[in-house]
CSV table of C-alpha atoms and ligand atoms in Angstrom, one decimal:
chain,number,residue,atom,x,y,z
A,249,UNK,CA,223.4,74.3,140.6
A,250,UNK,CA,221.4,77.0,140.6
A,251,UNK,CA,217.9,76.6,142.1
A,252,UNK,CA,214.8,76.6,139.9
A,253,UNK,CA,212.7,79.7,140.3
A,254,UNK,CA,209.3,79.4,142.1
A,255,UNK,CA,206.2,80.8,141.0
A,256,UNK,CA,203.0,81.3,143.3
A,257,UNK,CA,199.8,81.8,142.1
A,258,UNK,CA,197.5,83.1,144.8
A,259,UNK,CA,193.7,82.3,143.7
A,260,UNK,CA,191.9,80.0,141.2
A,261,UNK,CA,189.5,82.1,139.9
A,262,UNK,CA,189.5,83.7,136.5
A,263,UNK,CA,192.9,85.6,136.6
A,264,UNK,CA,194.6,82.8,138.5
A,265,UNK,CA,193.2,79.6,136.9
A,266,UNK,CA,194.3,81.1,133.4
A,267,UNK,CA,197.9,81.9,134.5
A,268,UNK,CA,198.2,78.4,135.7
A,269,UNK,CA,196.6,76.8,132.5
A,270,UNK,CA,198.8,78.8,130.2
A,271,UNK,CA,202.1,78.4,132.1
A,272,UNK,CA,201.7,74.6,132.0
A,273,UNK,CA,201.5,74.9,128.4
A,274,UNK,CA,204.3,77.2,127.9
A,275,UNK,CA,207.0,76.2,130.5
A,276,UNK,CA,209.6,73.7,129.8
A,277,UNK,CA,210.4,70.8,132.2
A,278,UNK,CA,212.1,72.3,135.4
A,279,UNK,CA,211.9,75.9,134.0
A,280,UNK,CA,210.1,77.1,137.2
A,281,UNK,CA,208.2,75.3,139.9
A,282,UNK,CA,204.8,76.6,140.1
A,283,UNK,CA,202.5,76.5,143.2
A,284,UNK,CA,198.5,77.3,142.9
A,285,UNK,CA,197.0,78.0,146.1
A,286,UNK,CA,193.1,78.3,146.3
A,287,UNK,CA,190.9,78.2,149.6
A,288,UNK,CA,188.6,75.3,147.9
A,289,UNK,CA,189.6,72.6,145.8
A,290,UNK,CA,187.1,74.0,143.2
A,291,UNK,CA,187.2,76.8,140.6
A,292,UNK,CA,183.8,78.7,140.7
A,293,UNK,CA,182.4,80.3,137.7
A,294,UNK,CA,181.3,83.5,139.4
A,295,UNK,CA,179.4,84.7,136.2
A,296,UNK,CA,177.0,81.9,137.0
A,297,UNK,CA,176.5,82.4,140.8
A,298,UNK,CA,173.3,84.6,140.3
A,299,UNK,CA,171.5,81.4,139.1
A,300,UNK,CA,172.3,79.0,142.3
A,301,UNK,CA,171.6,81.9,144.4
A,302,UNK,CA,168.1,82.4,143.4
A,303,UNK,CA,167.7,78.8,143.2
A,304,UNK,CA,167.2,78.4,139.3
A,305,UNK,CA,170.2,76.3,138.8
A,306,UNK,CA,172.2,73.9,140.9
A,307,UNK,CA,175.7,75.2,142.6
A,308,UNK,CA,177.4,71.9,141.2
A,309,UNK,CA,177.0,73.7,137.6
A,310,UNK,CA,179.0,76.7,139.1
A,311,UNK,CA,182.1,74.8,139.9
A,312,UNK,CA,184.8,72.8,138.6
A,313,UNK,CA,187.5,70.7,140.4
A,314,UNK,CA,190.8,72.2,140.2
A,315,UNK,CA,192.6,69.1,139.6
A,316,UNK,CA,190.4,68.6,136.3
A,317,UNK,CA,191.8,71.8,135.2
A,318,UNK,CA,195.6,71.6,135.7
A,319,UNK,CA,198.4,69.0,135.1
A,320,UNK,CA,199.5,68.0,138.6
A,321,UNK,CA,202.8,67.0,137.3
A,322,UNK,CA,203.5,70.7,136.3
A,323,UNK,CA,201.6,72.4,138.8
A,324,UNK,CA,201.5,71.8,142.5
A,325,UNK,CA,198.1,72.6,144.0
A,326,UNK,CA,197.6,73.7,147.6
A,327,UNK,CA,194.3,74.0,149.1
A,328,UNK,CA,194.7,76.5,151.8
A,329,UNK,CA,193.5,80.1,152.6
A,330,UNK,CA,196.3,83.0,152.1
A,331,UNK,CA,196.2,85.1,155.5
A,332,UNK,CA,198.9,87.4,154.7
A,333,UNK,CA,201.3,88.7,152.0
A,334,UNK,CA,204.9,89.7,152.8
A,335,UNK,CA,206.4,91.1,149.5
A,336,UNK,CA,209.5,92.4,151.4
A,337,UNK,CA,210.3,88.7,152.5
A,338,UNK,CA,208.9,87.2,149.0
A,339,UNK,CA,206.9,85.0,151.4
A,340,UNK,CA,203.1,84.1,151.6
A,341,UNK,CA,201.8,82.9,154.9
A,342,UNK,CA,199.0,80.4,154.4
A,343,UNK,CA,196.5,79.2,157.4
A,344,UNK,CA,198.6,76.0,157.7
A,345,UNK,CA,202.0,76.9,156.5
A,346,UNK,CA,204.7,79.5,154.5
A,347,UNK,CA,205.4,79.7,151.0
A,348,UNK,CA,208.4,81.5,149.5
A,349,UNK,CA,208.3,82.6,146.0
A,350,UNK,CA,210.4,84.6,143.3
A,351,UNK,CA,207.3,85.7,141.3
A,352,UNK,CA,204.0,86.0,142.9
A,353,UNK,CA,200.4,86.2,141.0
A,354,UNK,CA,197.9,87.7,143.1
A,355,UNK,CA,194.3,86.7,141.9
A,356,UNK,CA,192.3,86.5,145.1
A,357,UNK,CA,189.4,88.4,143.7
A,358,UNK,CA,187.3,91.0,145.1
A,359,UNK,CA,185.4,91.7,148.4
A,360,UNK,CA,182.0,93.6,148.6
A,361,UNK,CA,182.4,97.3,148.9
A,362,UNK,CA,180.0,98.6,151.3
A,363,UNK,CA,180.8,102.4,150.8
A,364,UNK,CA,180.5,102.9,154.6
A,365,UNK,CA,176.9,102.0,154.6
A,366,UNK,CA,176.0,101.3,158.2
A,367,UNK,CA,174.8,97.8,158.7
A,368,UNK,CA,175.5,96.6,155.2
A,369,UNK,CA,178.3,94.1,156.2
A,370,UNK,CA,176.6,92.7,159.1
A,371,UNK,CA,172.8,92.4,157.6
A,372,UNK,CA,173.2,91.8,154.0
A,373,UNK,CA,174.2,88.7,151.9
A,374,UNK,CA,176.7,88.9,149.0
A,375,UNK,CA,176.9,86.9,145.9
A,376,UNK,CA,180.6,86.1,146.0
A,377,UNK,CA,181.2,82.1,146.2
A,378,UNK,CA,179.6,79.0,146.1
A,379,UNK,CA,178.8,78.7,149.9
A,380,UNK,CA,177.6,82.5,149.7
A,381,UNK,CA,175.0,81.2,147.1
A,382,UNK,CA,174.3,78.3,148.9
A,383,UNK,CA,173.2,80.3,151.9
A,384,UNK,CA,171.3,83.0,149.6
A,385,UNK,CA,169.3,79.8,148.3
A,386,UNK,CA,168.3,78.3,151.4
A,387,UNK,CA,167.4,81.6,153.2
A,388,UNK,CA,165.2,82.5,150.4
A,389,UNK,CA,163.3,79.1,150.8
A,390,UNK,CA,163.2,79.3,154.5
A,391,UNK,CA,161.4,82.8,154.2
A,392,UNK,CA,158.7,81.3,152.1
A,393,UNK,CA,158.4,78.4,154.8
A,394,UNK,CA,158.4,81.0,157.6
A,395,UNK,CA,155.8,82.9,156.0
A,396,UNK,CA,153.2,79.9,156.1
A,397,UNK,CA,153.8,80.0,159.7
A,398,UNK,CA,153.4,83.7,160.5
A,399,UNK,CA,151.5,85.2,157.5
A,400,UNK,CA,151.7,88.8,158.9
A,401,UNK,CA,155.3,89.0,158.4
A,402,UNK,CA,154.8,90.3,154.7
A,403,UNK,CA,158.8,91.3,155.2
A,404,UNK,CA,159.6,87.7,154.7
A,405,UNK,CA,158.4,87.8,151.1
A,406,UNK,CA,160.0,91.1,150.5
A,407,UNK,CA,163.4,90.6,148.5
A,408,UNK,CA,165.9,93.7,148.7
A,409,UNK,CA,168.6,93.8,146.1
A,410,UNK,CA,171.0,96.6,146.6
A,411,UNK,CA,172.8,97.7,143.3
A,412,UNK,CA,171.5,97.7,139.7
A,413,UNK,CA,174.7,96.9,138.0
A,414,UNK,CA,175.2,93.5,136.1
A,415,UNK,CA,175.2,91.3,139.1
A,416,UNK,CA,171.7,93.0,140.6
A,417,UNK,CA,170.3,93.0,137.4
A,418,UNK,CA,171.0,89.3,136.5
A,419,UNK,CA,170.3,88.1,140.1
A,420,UNK,CA,166.7,90.0,140.4
A,421,UNK,CA,166.0,88.4,136.7
A,422,UNK,CA,166.6,84.8,138.2
A,423,UNK,CA,164.8,85.5,141.6
A,424,UNK,CA,162.0,87.0,139.4
A,425,UNK,CA,161.7,83.7,137.7
A,426,UNK,CA,162.2,81.4,140.7
A,427,UNK,CA,159.3,83.2,142.6
A,428,UNK,CA,156.3,81.7,140.8
A,429,UNK,CA,157.8,78.1,141.5
A,430,UNK,CA,158.4,79.0,145.2
A,431,UNK,CA,154.6,80.5,145.7
A,432,UNK,CA,153.4,77.0,143.9
A,433,UNK,CA,155.9,75.0,146.4
A,434,UNK,CA,154.5,77.0,149.6
A,435,UNK,CA,151.1,77.9,148.8
A,436,UNK,CA,151.8,81.4,148.5
A,437,UNK,CA,149.9,84.1,146.1
A,438,UNK,CA,152.5,85.6,144.0
A,439,UNK,CA,151.1,89.0,144.7
A,440,UNK,CA,152.4,89.0,148.2
A,441,UNK,CA,155.9,88.5,147.0
A,442,UNK,CA,157.9,91.9,146.4
A,443,UNK,CA,161.3,92.2,144.8
A,444,UNK,CA,162.9,95.8,144.8
A,445,UNK,CA,166.1,96.8,143.0
A,446,UNK,CA,167.5,99.7,144.3
A,447,UNK,CA,170.1,101.8,142.8
A,448,UNK,CA,171.8,105.1,143.9
A,449,UNK,CA,172.6,106.1,140.2
A,450,UNK,CA,169.8,107.5,138.1
A,451,UNK,CA,169.8,104.3,136.1
A,452,UNK,CA,170.1,100.6,136.0
A,453,UNK,CA,173.5,99.4,134.5
A,454,UNK,CA,175.2,102.6,134.6
A,455,UNK,CA,177.2,103.3,131.3
A,456,UNK,CA,175.2,100.7,129.4
A,457,UNK,CA,173.4,101.6,126.2
A,458,UNK,CA,170.4,103.2,127.3
A,459,UNK,CA,168.0,101.6,124.8
A,460,UNK,CA,169.1,98.1,125.8
A,461,UNK,CA,168.7,99.3,129.6
A,462,UNK,CA,165.2,100.3,129.0
A,463,UNK,CA,164.6,97.0,127.4
A,464,UNK,CA,165.8,95.2,130.4
A,465,UNK,CA,164.1,97.1,132.8
A,466,UNK,CA,160.6,96.6,130.7
A,467,UNK,CA,161.5,92.6,130.8
A,468,UNK,CA,162.0,92.7,134.6
A,469,UNK,CA,159.1,95.1,135.6
A,470,UNK,CA,157.0,92.5,133.7
A,471,UNK,CA,158.3,89.6,135.6
A,472,UNK,CA,157.4,91.8,138.8
A,473,UNK,CA,160.9,93.6,139.6
A,474,UNK,CA,160.3,97.1,141.1
A,475,UNK,CA,163.0,99.4,140.6
A,476,UNK,CA,163.7,102.2,142.9
A,477,UNK,CA,166.5,104.2,141.0
A,478,UNK,CA,168.2,107.4,142.1
A,479,UNK,CA,167.8,105.7,145.4
A,480,UNK,CA,170.7,105.6,147.9
A,481,UNK,CA,170.5,102.9,150.7
A,482,UNK,CA,171.2,104.8,154.0
A,483,UNK,CA,171.4,102.0,156.2
A,484,UNK,CA,170.5,98.5,156.4
A,485,UNK,CA,169.3,96.7,159.6
A,486,UNK,CA,167.8,93.5,160.7
A,487,UNK,CA,164.4,94.8,159.7
A,488,UNK,CA,165.3,96.1,156.2
A,489,UNK,CA,166.9,98.9,154.4
A,490,UNK,CA,166.4,102.7,155.0
A,491,UNK,CA,166.2,105.0,152.0
A,492,UNK,CA,165.5,108.3,151.2
A,493,UNK,CA,164.1,110.5,154.3
A,494,UNK,CA,164.2,107.7,156.7
A,495,UNK,CA,161.8,105.4,154.9
A,496,UNK,CA,162.3,101.9,156.1
A,497,UNK,CA,161.4,99.0,153.8
A,498,UNK,CA,160.9,96.0,155.7
A,499,UNK,CA,162.6,93.0,154.3
A,500,UNK,CA,164.2,89.9,155.7
A,501,UNK,CA,166.3,89.3,152.8
A,502,UNK,CA,168.8,92.2,151.5
A,503,UNK,CA,171.2,91.2,149.0
A,504,UNK,CA,174.1,93.7,148.3
A,505,UNK,CA,175.6,93.8,145.1
A,506,UNK,CA,176.6,97.5,144.8
A,507,UNK,CA,180.2,97.4,144.8
A,508,UNK,CA,183.5,95.5,144.7
A,509,UNK,CA,186.9,96.2,146.3
A,510,UNK,CA,190.0,94.4,145.9
A,511,UNK,CA,191.3,91.9,148.4
A,512,UNK,CA,192.1,93.4,152.0
A,513,UNK,CA,195.5,91.7,152.3
A,514,UNK,CA,197.1,93.9,149.4
A,515,UNK,CA,196.8,97.2,151.5
A,516,UNK,CA,197.8,95.3,154.6
A,517,UNK,CA,200.8,94.1,152.8
A,518,UNK,CA,201.6,97.7,152.0
A,519,UNK,CA,200.8,98.0,148.5
A,520,UNK,CA,199.3,101.3,147.3
A,521,UNK,CA,195.9,100.7,146.4
A,522,UNK,CA,192.5,102.5,145.6
A,523,UNK,CA,189.8,100.7,147.0
A,524,UNK,CA,192.1,97.8,147.8
A,525,UNK,CA,192.7,97.3,144.0
A,526,UNK,CA,196.5,98.0,143.1
A,527,UNK,CA,197.3,100.1,139.9
A,528,UNK,CA,199.6,97.9,138.0
A,529,UNK,CA,202.0,98.7,135.4
A,530,UNK,CA,201.6,98.1,131.7
A,531,UNK,CA,203.0,94.6,132.3
A,532,UNK,CA,200.7,93.9,135.3
A,533,UNK,CA,203.2,94.1,137.9
A,534,UNK,CA,203.1,95.8,141.2
A,535,UNK,CA,205.1,99.1,140.7
A,536,UNK,CA,206.3,98.8,144.1
A,537,UNK,CA,207.5,95.1,143.8
A,538,UNK,CA,208.6,94.1,140.3
A,539,UNK,CA,208.1,90.2,141.0
A,540,UNK,CA,204.5,90.5,142.0
A,541,UNK,CA,201.7,90.6,139.2
A,542,UNK,CA,198.2,91.4,140.2
A,543,UNK,CA,195.1,90.4,138.2
A,544,UNK,CA,191.4,90.6,138.1
A,545,UNK,CA,189.6,92.2,140.8
A,546,UNK,CA,192.7,93.1,142.7
A,547,UNK,CA,194.0,95.3,140.1
A,548,UNK,CA,193.4,98.5,138.7
A,549,UNK,CA,193.7,99.7,135.0
A,550,UNK,CA,192.8,102.6,133.1
A,551,UNK,CA,191.1,102.5,129.6
A,552,UNK,CA,192.8,105.0,127.0
A,553,UNK,CA,190.3,107.7,128.1
A,554,UNK,CA,191.7,107.4,131.6
A,555,UNK,CA,188.6,105.7,133.0
A,556,UNK,CA,189.2,102.5,135.1
A,557,UNK,CA,188.1,99.4,133.5
A,558,UNK,CA,185.4,97.8,135.2
A,559,UNK,CA,186.4,94.4,137.3
A,560,UNK,CA,184.8,91.8,135.0
A,561,UNK,CA,185.8,87.9,134.5
A,562,UNK,CA,186.8,89.3,130.7
A,563,UNK,CA,189.5,91.3,131.7
A,564,UNK,CA,190.8,89.0,134.6
A,565,UNK,CA,191.0,85.9,131.7
A,566,UNK,CA,193.1,88.2,129.2
A,567,UNK,CA,195.5,89.5,132.2
A,568,UNK,CA,195.9,85.9,133.2
A,569,UNK,CA,196.9,85.1,129.7
A,570,UNK,CA,199.4,88.1,129.5
A,571,UNK,CA,200.9,87.5,133.0
A,572,UNK,CA,201.8,84.0,132.1
A,573,UNK,CA,203.3,85.1,129.0
A,574,UNK,CA,205.6,87.9,131.1
A,575,UNK,CA,206.3,85.3,133.6
A,576,UNK,CA,207.8,82.9,130.9
A,577,UNK,CA,209.4,85.9,129.2
A,578,UNK,CA,211.1,87.0,132.9
A,579,UNK,CA,212.4,83.4,133.3
A,580,UNK,CA,213.8,83.4,129.9
A,581,UNK,CA,215.3,87.0,129.9
A,582,UNK,CA,213.1,88.2,127.1
A,583,UNK,CA,210.8,91.5,126.8
A,584,UNK,CA,207.7,91.7,128.7
A,585,UNK,CA,204.6,92.5,126.8
A,586,UNK,CA,202.2,95.5,127.6
A,587,UNK,CA,198.5,94.3,128.6
A,588,UNK,CA,196.0,95.5,126.0
A,589,UNK,CA,192.4,94.7,126.9
A,590,UNK,CA,190.5,93.5,123.9
A,591,UNK,CA,186.6,94.2,124.6
A,592,UNK,CA,184.9,91.1,123.4
A,593,UNK,CA,181.4,92.3,124.2
A,594,UNK,CA,179.2,92.5,127.4
A,595,UNK,CA,175.9,90.6,127.6
A,596,UNK,CA,173.5,90.6,130.8
A,597,UNK,CA,171.2,88.0,131.4
A,598,UNK,CA,167.6,88.8,132.0
A,599,UNK,CA,166.6,85.1,133.1
A,600,UNK,CA,165.2,82.7,131.0
A,601,UNK,CA,165.4,83.1,127.4
A,602,UNK,CA,166.2,86.9,127.9
A,603,UNK,CA,169.3,88.9,127.6
A,604,UNK,CA,170.8,92.2,126.5
A,605,UNK,CA,174.0,92.6,125.2
A,606,UNK,CA,176.4,94.8,123.1
A,607,UNK,CA,179.0,92.6,121.0
A,608,UNK,CA,181.3,94.6,119.1
A,609,UNK,CA,178.9,97.6,117.8
A,610,UNK,CA,175.9,95.3,117.5
A,611,UNK,CA,173.3,95.4,119.9
A,612,UNK,CA,171.2,92.2,121.0
A,613,UNK,CA,168.3,91.5,123.1
A,614,UNK,CA,165.6,88.8,123.6
A,615,UNK,CA,166.5,85.5,122.8
A,616,UNK,CA,169.6,86.0,120.6
A,617,UNK,CA,171.3,87.8,123.3
A,618,UNK,CA,170.3,84.9,125.5
A,619,UNK,CA,171.9,82.5,123.3
A,620,UNK,CA,174.9,84.8,122.9
A,621,UNK,CA,175.3,84.7,126.8
A,622,UNK,CA,175.1,80.9,126.7
A,623,UNK,CA,177.7,80.9,123.7
A,624,UNK,CA,180.1,82.8,126.1
A,625,UNK,CA,179.6,80.6,128.8
A,626,UNK,CA,180.4,77.5,126.8
A,627,UNK,CA,183.5,79.5,125.1
A,628,UNK,CA,185.0,80.0,128.7
A,629,UNK,CA,184.5,76.2,129.6
A,630,UNK,CA,186.2,75.1,126.5
A,631,UNK,CA,189.1,77.5,127.3
A,632,UNK,CA,190.0,76.2,130.6
A,633,UNK,CA,188.7,72.6,130.3
A,634,UNK,CA,188.1,71.7,126.4
A,635,UNK,CA,185.6,69.8,125.0
A,636,UNK,CA,185.3,67.1,127.8
A,637,UNK,CA,184.3,70.3,130.2
A,638,UNK,CA,182.0,71.5,127.6
A,639,UNK,CA,180.1,68.3,127.4
A,640,UNK,CA,179.9,68.0,131.1
A,641,UNK,CA,178.9,71.3,132.2
A,642,UNK,CA,177.9,73.2,129.1
A,643,UNK,CA,174.1,74.1,128.7
A,644,UNK,CA,172.4,75.8,126.1
B,791,FAD,P1,187.6,85.4,141.2
B,791,FAD,O1,187.2,84.8,140.1
B,791,FAD,O2,186.7,86.1,142.0
B,791,FAD,O3,188.7,84.4,142.1
B,791,FAD,C1,189.2,84.5,143.2
B,791,FAD,C2,189.8,83.2,143.7
B,791,FAD,O4,190.5,83.4,145.0
B,791,FAD,C3,188.5,82.1,144.3
B,791,FAD,O5,188.7,80.9,143.6
B,791,FAD,C4,188.4,82.4,145.6
B,791,FAD,O6,188.3,81.1,146.3
B,791,FAD,C5,189.9,82.5,146.0
B,791,FAD,N1,190.5,83.1,147.1
B,791,FAD,C6,190.0,84.3,147.9
B,791,FAD,N2,190.6,84.4,148.7
B,791,FAD,C7,191.4,83.5,149.1
B,791,FAD,C8,192.4,83.3,150.3
B,791,FAD,N3,192.2,84.1,151.2
B,791,FAD,N4,193.0,82.3,150.2
B,791,FAD,C9,193.0,81.4,149.1
B,791,FAD,N5,192.2,81.5,147.9
B,791,FAD,C10,191.3,82.7,148.2
B,791,FAD,N6,182.1,89.4,134.7
B,791,FAD,C11,182.1,89.3,133.5
B,791,FAD,O7,183.1,89.7,132.7
B,791,FAD,N7,180.8,88.9,133.0
B,791,FAD,C12,179.7,88.5,133.6
B,791,FAD,O8,178.6,88.0,133.0
B,791,FAD,C13,180.0,88.7,135.0
B,791,FAD,N8,179.0,88.2,136.0
B,791,FAD,C14,179.1,88.0,137.1
B,791,FAD,C15,177.9,87.7,137.7
B,791,FAD,C16,178.3,87.5,139.3
B,791,FAD,C17,176.9,87.0,139.9
B,791,FAD,C18,179.2,87.9,139.8
B,791,FAD,C19,179.2,88.0,141.4
B,791,FAD,C20,180.2,88.7,139.2
B,791,FAD,C21,180.1,88.6,137.8
B,791,FAD,N9,181.2,88.9,136.8
B,791,FAD,C22,181.1,89.1,135.5
B,791,FAD,C23,182.5,89.6,137.4
B,791,FAD,C24,183.4,88.5,137.7
B,791,FAD,O9,183.1,87.2,138.0
B,791,FAD,C25,184.8,89.0,138.2
B,791,FAD,O10,185.4,90.1,137.8
B,791,FAD,C26,186.0,87.9,138.3
B,791,FAD,O11,185.3,86.7,138.8
B,791,FAD,C27,187.2,88.3,138.8
B,791,FAD,O12,188.2,87.4,138.6
B,791,FAD,P2,189.3,87.2,139.6
B,791,FAD,O13,190.3,86.3,138.7
B,791,FAD,O14,189.9,88.7,139.8
B,791,FAD,O15,188.7,86.6,140.8
């Protein structure tokens, strides 16, 4: 009797969880053994993380138990950390065991790209996971508490966000919303708090609609955010960041949002990658290993103009669906589908009641865009967990 093919999915982020959910719908009984591996027993909604990081929302609202999303009769869930991928041997090494596969799906997400800026890795925070945002939130509150004991240390109340892309902008907006509350709680005068958003490119949200960007910057400037555009961070030290001709901005809190690269394990495993991201074929497979699918922030795909698609949840989700389709097609000896990205739109939150967005060709700003952002969030909850999850975690 021939063996049931084994599919192993690494990472239960946007790409991995969508692959698993679609596979459990489409696969017939005993058509394949599917195993999903993830570091934590929960899926986190990365696109919400800027809120718990700033303390404007509870981290609980940004995570969902994986067993609530998958059917354990159809998918084995393994809570473990992947430490090595061995594509030649068709094996994955976990911290506590080894898995063999016939088909592998890599959806391990991205890692911060520091572009070799000295000290950034050691001295800056990153918004990447539930654990990282808990740390940032606690750290911010602690700075207010420390300032009360050492009022000469203005650097405790200076917050630097490196990068004015979507993550940086969404985070400074939340932080600016949180500051009045923290000032009240710790009896601190709001004028003493400084929030800098430093970006090397000449504009915030590079590549986004300039009129909307200007609107967003005006909203954030009114909330107290100071932008330093066209300004590269040269170094990050325990004292703050160095910019320009050696100017040091003293700060006890630097949060780096300036770039993402793919997971380091791919390059270590011998996959050809650019900044850790593997250029996949039109079916989402590694050109070197046809049985390995690579999704989301670990993958690299180009739009029809030859420019790389930015790593987003939107593309990771669509890739997850296409990957599940192709896995089923492979098992059944059917033709694989080419991945076609369908851009639904982009909305950036600017904090409470404010956002900017482009949906289709329609520009949105203010409260309408804010509502659109909330609808996008609800839609995602519905896709992964149906109406039950929308009612449990959804918020307008
Ligand atoms: P991820 O969603 O990052 O998931 C990776 C999974 O792998 C995680 O569950 C992780 O725990 C697991 N994992 C990692 N390493 C290991 C290991 N060694 N062993 C086991 N498991 C492991 N995109 C948008 O489209 N719209 C937005 O509004 C938006 N806002 C964002 C806001 C913030 C604050 C951030 C940080 C990102 C935002 N993004 C947004 C980008 C988006 O979140 C990512 O592109 C998306 O999460 C990538 O999905 P993924 O499936 O590749 O990986």
